[in-house]
PDB file of C-alpha atoms in Angstrom:
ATOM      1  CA  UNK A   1      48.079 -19.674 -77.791  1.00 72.00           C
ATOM      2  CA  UNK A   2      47.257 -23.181 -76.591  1.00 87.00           C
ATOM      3  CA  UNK A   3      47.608 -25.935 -79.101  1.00 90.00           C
ATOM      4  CA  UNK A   4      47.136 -28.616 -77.127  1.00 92.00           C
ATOM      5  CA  UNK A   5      43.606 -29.349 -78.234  1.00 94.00           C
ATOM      6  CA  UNK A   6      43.877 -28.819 -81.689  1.00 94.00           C
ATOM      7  CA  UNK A   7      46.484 -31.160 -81.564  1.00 95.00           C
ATOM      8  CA  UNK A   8      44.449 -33.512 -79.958  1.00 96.00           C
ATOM      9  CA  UNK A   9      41.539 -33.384 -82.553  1.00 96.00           C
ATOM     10  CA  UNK A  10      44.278 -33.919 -86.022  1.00 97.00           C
ATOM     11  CA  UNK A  11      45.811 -36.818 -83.708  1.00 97.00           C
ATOM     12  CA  UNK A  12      42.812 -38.211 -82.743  1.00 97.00           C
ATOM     13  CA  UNK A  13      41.599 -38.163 -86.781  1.00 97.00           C
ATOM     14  CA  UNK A  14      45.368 -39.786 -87.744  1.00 96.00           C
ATOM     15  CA  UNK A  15      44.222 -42.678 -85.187  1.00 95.00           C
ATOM     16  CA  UNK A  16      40.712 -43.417 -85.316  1.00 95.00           C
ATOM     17  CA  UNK A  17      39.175 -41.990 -88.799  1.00 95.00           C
ATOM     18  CA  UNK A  18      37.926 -44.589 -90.379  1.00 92.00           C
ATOM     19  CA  UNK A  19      38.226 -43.027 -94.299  1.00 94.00           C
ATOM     20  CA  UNK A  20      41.320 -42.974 -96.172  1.00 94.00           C
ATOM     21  CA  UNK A  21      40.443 -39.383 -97.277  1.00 96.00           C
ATOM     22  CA  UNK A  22      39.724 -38.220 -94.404  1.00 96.00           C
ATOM     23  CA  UNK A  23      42.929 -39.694 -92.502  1.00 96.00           C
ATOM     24  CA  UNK A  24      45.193 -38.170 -95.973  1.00 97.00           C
ATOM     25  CA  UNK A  25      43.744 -34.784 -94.954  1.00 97.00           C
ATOM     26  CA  UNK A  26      44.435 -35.755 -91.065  1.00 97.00           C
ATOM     27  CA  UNK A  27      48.173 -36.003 -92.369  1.00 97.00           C
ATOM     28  CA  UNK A  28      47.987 -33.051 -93.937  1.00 97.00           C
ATOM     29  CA  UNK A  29      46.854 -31.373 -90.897  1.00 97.00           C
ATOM     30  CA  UNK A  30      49.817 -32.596 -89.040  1.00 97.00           C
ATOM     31  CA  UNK A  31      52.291 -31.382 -91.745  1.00 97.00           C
ATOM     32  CA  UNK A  32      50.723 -28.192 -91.051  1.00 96.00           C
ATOM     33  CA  UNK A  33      50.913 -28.441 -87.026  1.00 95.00           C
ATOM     34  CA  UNK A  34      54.838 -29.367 -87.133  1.00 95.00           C
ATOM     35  CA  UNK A  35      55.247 -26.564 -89.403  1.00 95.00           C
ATOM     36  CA  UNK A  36      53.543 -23.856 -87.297  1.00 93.00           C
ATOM     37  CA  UNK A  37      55.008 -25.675 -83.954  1.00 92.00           C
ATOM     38  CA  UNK A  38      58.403 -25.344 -85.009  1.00 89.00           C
ATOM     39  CA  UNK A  39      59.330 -22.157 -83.747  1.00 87.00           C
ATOM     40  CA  UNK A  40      57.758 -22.824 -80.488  1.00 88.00           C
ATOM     41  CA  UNK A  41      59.564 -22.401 -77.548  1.00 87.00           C
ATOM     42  CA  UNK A  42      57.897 -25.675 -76.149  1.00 88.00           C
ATOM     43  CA  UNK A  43      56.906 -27.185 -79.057  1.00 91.00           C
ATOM     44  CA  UNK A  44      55.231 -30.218 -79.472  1.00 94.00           C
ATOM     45  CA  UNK A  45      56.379 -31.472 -82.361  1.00 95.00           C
ATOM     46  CA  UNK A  46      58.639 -34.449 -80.580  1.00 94.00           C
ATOM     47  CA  UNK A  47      55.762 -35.966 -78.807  1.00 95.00           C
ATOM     48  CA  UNK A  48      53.504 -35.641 -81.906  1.00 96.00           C
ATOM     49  CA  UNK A  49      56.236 -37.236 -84.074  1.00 96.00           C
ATOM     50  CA  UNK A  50      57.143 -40.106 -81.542  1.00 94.00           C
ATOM     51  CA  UNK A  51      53.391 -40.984 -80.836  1.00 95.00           C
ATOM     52  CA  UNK A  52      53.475 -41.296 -84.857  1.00 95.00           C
ATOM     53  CA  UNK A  53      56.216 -43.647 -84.898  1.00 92.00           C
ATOM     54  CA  UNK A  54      54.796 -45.764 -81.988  1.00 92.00           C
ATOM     55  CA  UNK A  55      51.178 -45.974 -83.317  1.00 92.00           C
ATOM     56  CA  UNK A  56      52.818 -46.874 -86.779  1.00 88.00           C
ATOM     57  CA  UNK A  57      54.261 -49.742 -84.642  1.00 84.00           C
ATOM     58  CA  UNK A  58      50.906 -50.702 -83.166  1.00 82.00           C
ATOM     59  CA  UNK A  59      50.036 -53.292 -85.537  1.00 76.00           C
ATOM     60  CA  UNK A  60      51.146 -56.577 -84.145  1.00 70.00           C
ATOM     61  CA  UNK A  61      49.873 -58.591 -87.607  1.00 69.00           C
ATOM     62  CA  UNK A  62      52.211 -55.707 -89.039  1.00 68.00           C
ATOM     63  CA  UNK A  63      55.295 -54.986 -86.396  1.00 66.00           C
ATOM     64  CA  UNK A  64      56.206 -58.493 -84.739  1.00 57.00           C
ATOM     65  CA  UNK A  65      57.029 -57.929 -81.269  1.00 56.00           C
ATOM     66  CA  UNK A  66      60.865 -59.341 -80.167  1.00 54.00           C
ATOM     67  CA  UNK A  67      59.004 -59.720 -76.798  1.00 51.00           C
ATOM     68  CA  UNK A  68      56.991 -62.534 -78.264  1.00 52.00           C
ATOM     69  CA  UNK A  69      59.835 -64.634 -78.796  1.00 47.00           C
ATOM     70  CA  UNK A  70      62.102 -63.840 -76.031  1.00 48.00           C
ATOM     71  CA  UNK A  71      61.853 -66.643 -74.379  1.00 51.00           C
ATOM     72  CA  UNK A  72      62.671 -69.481 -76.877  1.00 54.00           C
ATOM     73  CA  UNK A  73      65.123 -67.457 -79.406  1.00 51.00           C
ATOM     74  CA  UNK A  74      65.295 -71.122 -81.550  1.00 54.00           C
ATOM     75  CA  UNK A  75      61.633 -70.779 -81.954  1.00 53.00           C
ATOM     76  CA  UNK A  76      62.737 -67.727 -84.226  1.00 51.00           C
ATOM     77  CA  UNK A  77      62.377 -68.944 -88.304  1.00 52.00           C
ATOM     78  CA  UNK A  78      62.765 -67.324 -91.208  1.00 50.00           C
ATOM     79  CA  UNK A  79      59.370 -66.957 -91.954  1.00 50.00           C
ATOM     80  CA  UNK A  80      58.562 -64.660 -88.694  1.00 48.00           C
ATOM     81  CA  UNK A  81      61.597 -62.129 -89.884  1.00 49.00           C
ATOM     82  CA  UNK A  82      60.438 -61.716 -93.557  1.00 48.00           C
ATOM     83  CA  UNK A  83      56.276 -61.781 -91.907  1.00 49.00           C
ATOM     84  CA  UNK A  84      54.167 -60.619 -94.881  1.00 51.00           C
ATOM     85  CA  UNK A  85      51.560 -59.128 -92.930  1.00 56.00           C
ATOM     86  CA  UNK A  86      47.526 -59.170 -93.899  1.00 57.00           C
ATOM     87  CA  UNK A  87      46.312 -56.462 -96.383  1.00 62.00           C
ATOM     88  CA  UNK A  88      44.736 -53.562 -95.228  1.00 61.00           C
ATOM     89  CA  UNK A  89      41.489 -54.346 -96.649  1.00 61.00           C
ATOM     90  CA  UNK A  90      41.664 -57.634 -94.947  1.00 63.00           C
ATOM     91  CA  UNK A  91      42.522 -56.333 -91.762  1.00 59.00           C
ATOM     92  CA  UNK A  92      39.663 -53.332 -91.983  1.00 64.00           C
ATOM     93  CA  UNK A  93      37.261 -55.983 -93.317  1.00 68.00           C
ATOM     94  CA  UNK A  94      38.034 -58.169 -90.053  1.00 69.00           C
ATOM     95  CA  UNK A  95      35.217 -58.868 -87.538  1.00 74.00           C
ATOM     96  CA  UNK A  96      37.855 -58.371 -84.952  1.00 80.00           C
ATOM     97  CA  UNK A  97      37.561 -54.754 -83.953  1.00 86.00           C
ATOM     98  CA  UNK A  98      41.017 -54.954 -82.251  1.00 84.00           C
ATOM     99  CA  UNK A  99      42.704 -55.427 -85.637  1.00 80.00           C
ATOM    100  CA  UNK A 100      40.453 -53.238 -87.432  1.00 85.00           C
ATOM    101  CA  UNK A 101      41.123 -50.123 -84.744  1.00 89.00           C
ATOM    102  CA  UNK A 102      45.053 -50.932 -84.737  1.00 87.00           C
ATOM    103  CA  UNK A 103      45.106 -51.149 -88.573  1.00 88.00           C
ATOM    104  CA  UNK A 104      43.295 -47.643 -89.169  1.00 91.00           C
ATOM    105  CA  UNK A 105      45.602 -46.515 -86.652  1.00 94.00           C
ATOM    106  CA  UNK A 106      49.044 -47.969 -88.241  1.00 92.00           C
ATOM    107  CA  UNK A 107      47.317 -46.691 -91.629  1.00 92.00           C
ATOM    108  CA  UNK A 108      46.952 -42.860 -90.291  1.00 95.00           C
ATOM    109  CA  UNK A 109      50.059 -42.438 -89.093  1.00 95.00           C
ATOM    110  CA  UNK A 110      51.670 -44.134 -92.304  1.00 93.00           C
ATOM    111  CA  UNK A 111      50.168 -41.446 -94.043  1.00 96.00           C
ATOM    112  CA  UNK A 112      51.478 -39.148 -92.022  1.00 96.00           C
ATOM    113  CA  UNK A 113      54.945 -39.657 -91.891  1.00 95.00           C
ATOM    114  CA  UNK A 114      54.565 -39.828 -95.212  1.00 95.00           C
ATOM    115  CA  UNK A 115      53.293 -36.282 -96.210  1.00 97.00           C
ATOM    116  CA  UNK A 116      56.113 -35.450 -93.348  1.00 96.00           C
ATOM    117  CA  UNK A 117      58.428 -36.557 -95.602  1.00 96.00           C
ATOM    118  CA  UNK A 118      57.266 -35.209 -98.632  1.00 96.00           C
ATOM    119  CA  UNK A 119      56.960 -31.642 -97.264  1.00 96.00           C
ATOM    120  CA  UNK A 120      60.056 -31.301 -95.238  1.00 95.00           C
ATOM    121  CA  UNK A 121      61.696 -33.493 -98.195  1.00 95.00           C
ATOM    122  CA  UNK A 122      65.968 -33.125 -97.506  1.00 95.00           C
ATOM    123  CA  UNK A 123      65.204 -31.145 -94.199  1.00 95.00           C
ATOM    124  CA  UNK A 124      63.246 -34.120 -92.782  1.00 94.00           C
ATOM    125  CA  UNK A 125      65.614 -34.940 -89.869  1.00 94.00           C
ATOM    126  CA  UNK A 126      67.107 -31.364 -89.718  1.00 93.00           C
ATOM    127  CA  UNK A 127      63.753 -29.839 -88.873  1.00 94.00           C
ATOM    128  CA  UNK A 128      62.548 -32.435 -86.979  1.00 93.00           C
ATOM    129  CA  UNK A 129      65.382 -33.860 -84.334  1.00 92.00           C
ATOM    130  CA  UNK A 130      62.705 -36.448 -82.723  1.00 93.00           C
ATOM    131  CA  UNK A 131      61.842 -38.580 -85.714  1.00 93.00           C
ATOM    132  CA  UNK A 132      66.117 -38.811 -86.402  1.00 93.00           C
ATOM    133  CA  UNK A 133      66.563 -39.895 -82.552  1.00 92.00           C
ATOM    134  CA  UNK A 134      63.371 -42.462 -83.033  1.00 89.00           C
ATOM    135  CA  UNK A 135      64.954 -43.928 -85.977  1.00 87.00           C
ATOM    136  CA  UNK A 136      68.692 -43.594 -84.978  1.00 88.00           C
ATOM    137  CA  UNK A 137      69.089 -44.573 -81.318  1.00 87.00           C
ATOM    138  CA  UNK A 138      67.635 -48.103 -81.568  1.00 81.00           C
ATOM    139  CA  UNK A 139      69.792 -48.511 -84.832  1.00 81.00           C
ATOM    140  CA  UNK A 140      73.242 -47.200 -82.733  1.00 84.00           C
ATOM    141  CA  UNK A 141      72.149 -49.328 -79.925  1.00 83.00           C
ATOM    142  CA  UNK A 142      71.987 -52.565 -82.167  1.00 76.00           C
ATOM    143  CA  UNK A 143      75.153 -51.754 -83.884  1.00 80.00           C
ATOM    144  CA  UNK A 144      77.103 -50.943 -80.623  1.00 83.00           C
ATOM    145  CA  UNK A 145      75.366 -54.145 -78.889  1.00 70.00           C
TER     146      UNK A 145
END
């Protein structure tokens, strides 16, 4: 059976539901999904898990971008490494719809991970290969320089 659509829809709820409850049960759904997806031949649970990580990493008033201060490394301080970034009720209470829509987004897939976590519990990385590569290459790269 397909399961590219109902994927779609629980993704689609992770990034753009704008209720807390609603995005927990989202998460929920996606526990479910990686769970049923796992003995696929061609499963889908990489891509799911990677798009999590990367829309966790949407935020910019939450993730600084290196890119943003490539070009004058000195311009680097102490206070952009240890950023405290907005609340999230200041950020969904922002006029700016940009921030509010990358917020909900970073939000949803926080939540996700999270009930990832909780579910697979010691088994996270075992069962789910993608989410140890997205957390261990960039850290091997960075140590190997």
């Amino acid at each position: 059976a397909k399961v590219g659509p109902l994927i779609r829809a629980v993704m689609e709820s992770v990034q753009k539901e704008q209720q807390e409850a609603l995005q927990r049960r989202a998460a929920k759904a996606v526990v479910g999904l990686l769970r049923c997806c796992s003995e696929r031949k061609a499963s889908p649970n990489g891509k799911v898990l990677n798009n999590l990580c990367a829309y966790l990493c949407e935020d910019p008033s939450f993730t600084p971008r290196p890119c943003d201060y490539a070009a004058d490394v000195a311009s680097i301080s102490i206070e952009v490494l240890t950023l405290l970034p907005p609340s999230d009720a200041t950020a969904l209470a922002s006029p700016d719809e940009a921030t509010r829509a990358a917020r909900v987004k970073k939000r949803g897939a926080a939540l996700s991970l999270a009930a990832i976590a909780a579910d697979f519990g010691p088994l996270l990385f075992t069962a789910n290969p993608a989410l140890w590569q997205r957390v261990h290459t960039p850290l091997q790269l960075h140590v190997e320089g």
